[in-house]
Each structure stands twice: as C-alpha cells, then as structure tokens.
Coordinates of C-alpha atoms in Angstrom, one line a residue:
M29 CA 92.3 84.4 84.8
A30 CA 94.7 87.2 83.8
A31 CA 92.2 89.8 85.1
L32 CA 92.2 88.0 88.5
D33 CA 96.0 88.1 88.5
L34 CA 96.0 91.8 87.7
F35 CA 93.3 92.9 90.1
G36 CA 94.5 90.6 92.8
R37 CA 97.8 92.5 93.1
R38 CA 97.9 94.7 96.1
W39 CA 96.8 98.3 95.3
S40 CA 95.5 97.6 91.8
L41 CA 91.8 97.7 92.8
R42 CA 92.5 100.7 95.0
I43 CA 93.9 102.6 92.1
L44 CA 90.9 101.8 90.0
W45 CA 88.6 102.8 92.9
E46 CA 90.3 106.2 93.3
L47 CA 90.2 107.0 89.6
R48 CA 86.4 106.3 89.5
T49 CA 85.6 110.0 90.0
G50 CA 88.0 111.3 87.4
P51 CA 91.6 111.8 86.4
L52 CA 94.3 112.2 89.0
G53 CA 98.0 112.9 88.9
F54 CA 100.7 110.7 90.4
R55 CA 101.0 112.5 93.7
P56 CA 97.3 113.0 94.4
L57 CA 96.6 109.4 93.5
Q58 CA 99.4 108.3 95.8
K59 CA 97.9 110.3 98.6
R60 CA 94.5 108.8 98.1
C61 CA 96.1 105.3 98.2
D62 CA 97.4 105.9 101.7
D63 CA 100.8 107.1 100.5
M64 CA 101.9 103.8 99.0
S65 CA 105.5 103.8 97.9
S66 CA 106.4 105.5 94.7
S67 CA 108.0 102.3 93.3
V68 CA 104.9 100.2 93.9
M69 CA 102.7 102.9 92.5
R70 CA 104.8 103.1 89.3
Q71 CA 104.7 99.3 89.0
R72 CA 100.9 99.1 89.4
L73 CA 100.3 102.1 87.1
T74 CA 102.5 100.4 84.4
E75 CA 100.6 97.1 84.8
L76 CA 97.2 98.9 84.6
L77 CA 98.4 100.9 81.6
D78 CA 99.6 97.7 79.8
A79 CA 96.2 96.1 80.6
R80 CA 94.5 99.1 79.0
V81 CA 92.2 99.8 82.0
I82 CA 93.8 103.2 82.6
H83 CA 95.6 105.6 80.3
Q84 CA 97.8 108.6 80.9
L85 CA 96.5 112.0 79.7
P86 CA 98.8 114.6 78.0
D87 CA 99.0 116.5 81.3
S88 CA 100.4 113.3 83.0
R89 CA 97.2 112.5 84.9
Y90 CA 95.7 109.0 84.9
E91 CA 92.1 108.1 84.1
L92 CA 90.0 105.0 83.5
T93 CA 89.6 103.8 79.9
P94 CA 86.3 102.5 78.7
L95 CA 87.6 99.0 79.8
G96 CA 88.5 100.4 83.2
Q97 CA 85.0 101.9 83.5
E98 CA 83.5 98.5 82.7
A99 CA 85.7 96.9 85.4
R100 CA 84.5 99.6 87.8
H101 CA 80.9 98.8 87.0
A102 CA 81.6 95.1 87.4
L103 CA 83.1 95.7 90.9
N104 CA 80.0 97.7 92.1
P105 CA 78.3 94.6 93.5
L106 CA 81.4 93.7 95.4
A107 CA 81.6 97.2 96.8
R108 CA 78.0 96.9 97.9
W109 CA 78.6 93.5 99.5
A110 CA 81.7 94.9 101.3
E111 CA 79.5 97.7 102.8
H112 CA 77.0 95.1 104.0
W113 CA 79.8 92.9 105.3
A114 CA 81.4 95.8 107.2
A115 CA 78.0 96.8 108.7
T116 CA 77.4 93.2 109.8
I117 CA 80.7 92.8 111.6
D118 CA 80.7 96.3 113.0
P119 CA 77.1 97.6 113.2
H120 CA 78.2 100.9 114.8
G121 CA 80.7 101.5 112.0
A122 CA 77.9 102.5 109.7
E123 CA 77.3 105.5 112.0
R124 CA 80.9 106.6 111.6
T125 CA 81.8 108.8 108.6
D126 CA 85.0 109.7 106.9
D127 CA 85.9 111.6 103.7
R128 CA 85.1 108.6 101.5
S129 CA 81.7 107.8 103.0
A130 CA 80.0 110.6 101.2
D131 CA 81.0 109.2 97.8
R132 CA 78.6 106.3 97.6
V133 CA 78.8 103.4 95.1
P134 CA 76.3 103.8 92.3
Q135 CA 73.6 101.1 92.3
A136 CA 73.9 100.1 88.7
D137 CA 75.3 96.6 88.2
T138 CA 76.2 96.8 84.6
V139 CA 77.6 99.2 82.1
G140 CA 75.0 101.5 80.6
E141 CA 72.5 100.9 83.4
E142 CA 71.3 104.1 85.0
T143 CA 71.7 104.8 88.7
P144 CA 68.7 106.0 90.8
E145 CA 70.1 109.6 90.4
G146 CA 69.5 109.2 86.6
T147 CA 73.2 109.2 85.6
P148 CA 75.0 106.3 83.9

C-alpha cells in the first residue's frame, strides 16, 4: 500500500511521466508539470528520491532509476486506458493534438518486453 500512497500524491505520477524520456533539471521538470510550485516540486522529488524511483545525477538533473522504469512500465496499461477513456468521453478530442500527443505510450505491458518499434 505504500506505493499507492506515494503515487496517489498529487504530481508524483506526473513527475514520473515527464521523466520517462530522460533526465530533466528542476526548472525544465517544473515547466513540464504545468509550473507547479517549487515547494511542492521539492517535496515530491524528495519523496520519490527516498522511495528510490528517481535519483539525482551529478549535474543535478533527475532521472528514473530501474525501479522507476519498472513503475513506468507498470503504468503503461493505465495510460492506454486513459487514452481510450478520453476518446470515449470526447470522441473529437482524439483529432486534437498538442505537444505531448506525438510521444505515444509504448505498447509493452511489462519490463523487458519489446514495443512494436523493436525497442524495450
């Protein structure tokens, strides 16, 4: 249940989501998270660091740890369901695009499984 408590906190999953493509510094990560307050950002980063799902690089950027990558893979089915749900409640929303829509969720459900593009 500790994982549900951690990931159920506002912004925790968003931070994991934004780190899925690679390391980010504090300010770029904050921008990607809709400019959340610095104090909340620091608190969530500390919690995620303590949980060992992210770590801080020597250059101060944050990235997912292997545990964080596993969590990301575990969340892929939820992300796909969310896309289906959004299309169901707003069928025309699927036609709209934004800067995040080009970065699709990989179809692999488990760690180590390959996506259709041939990458893990």
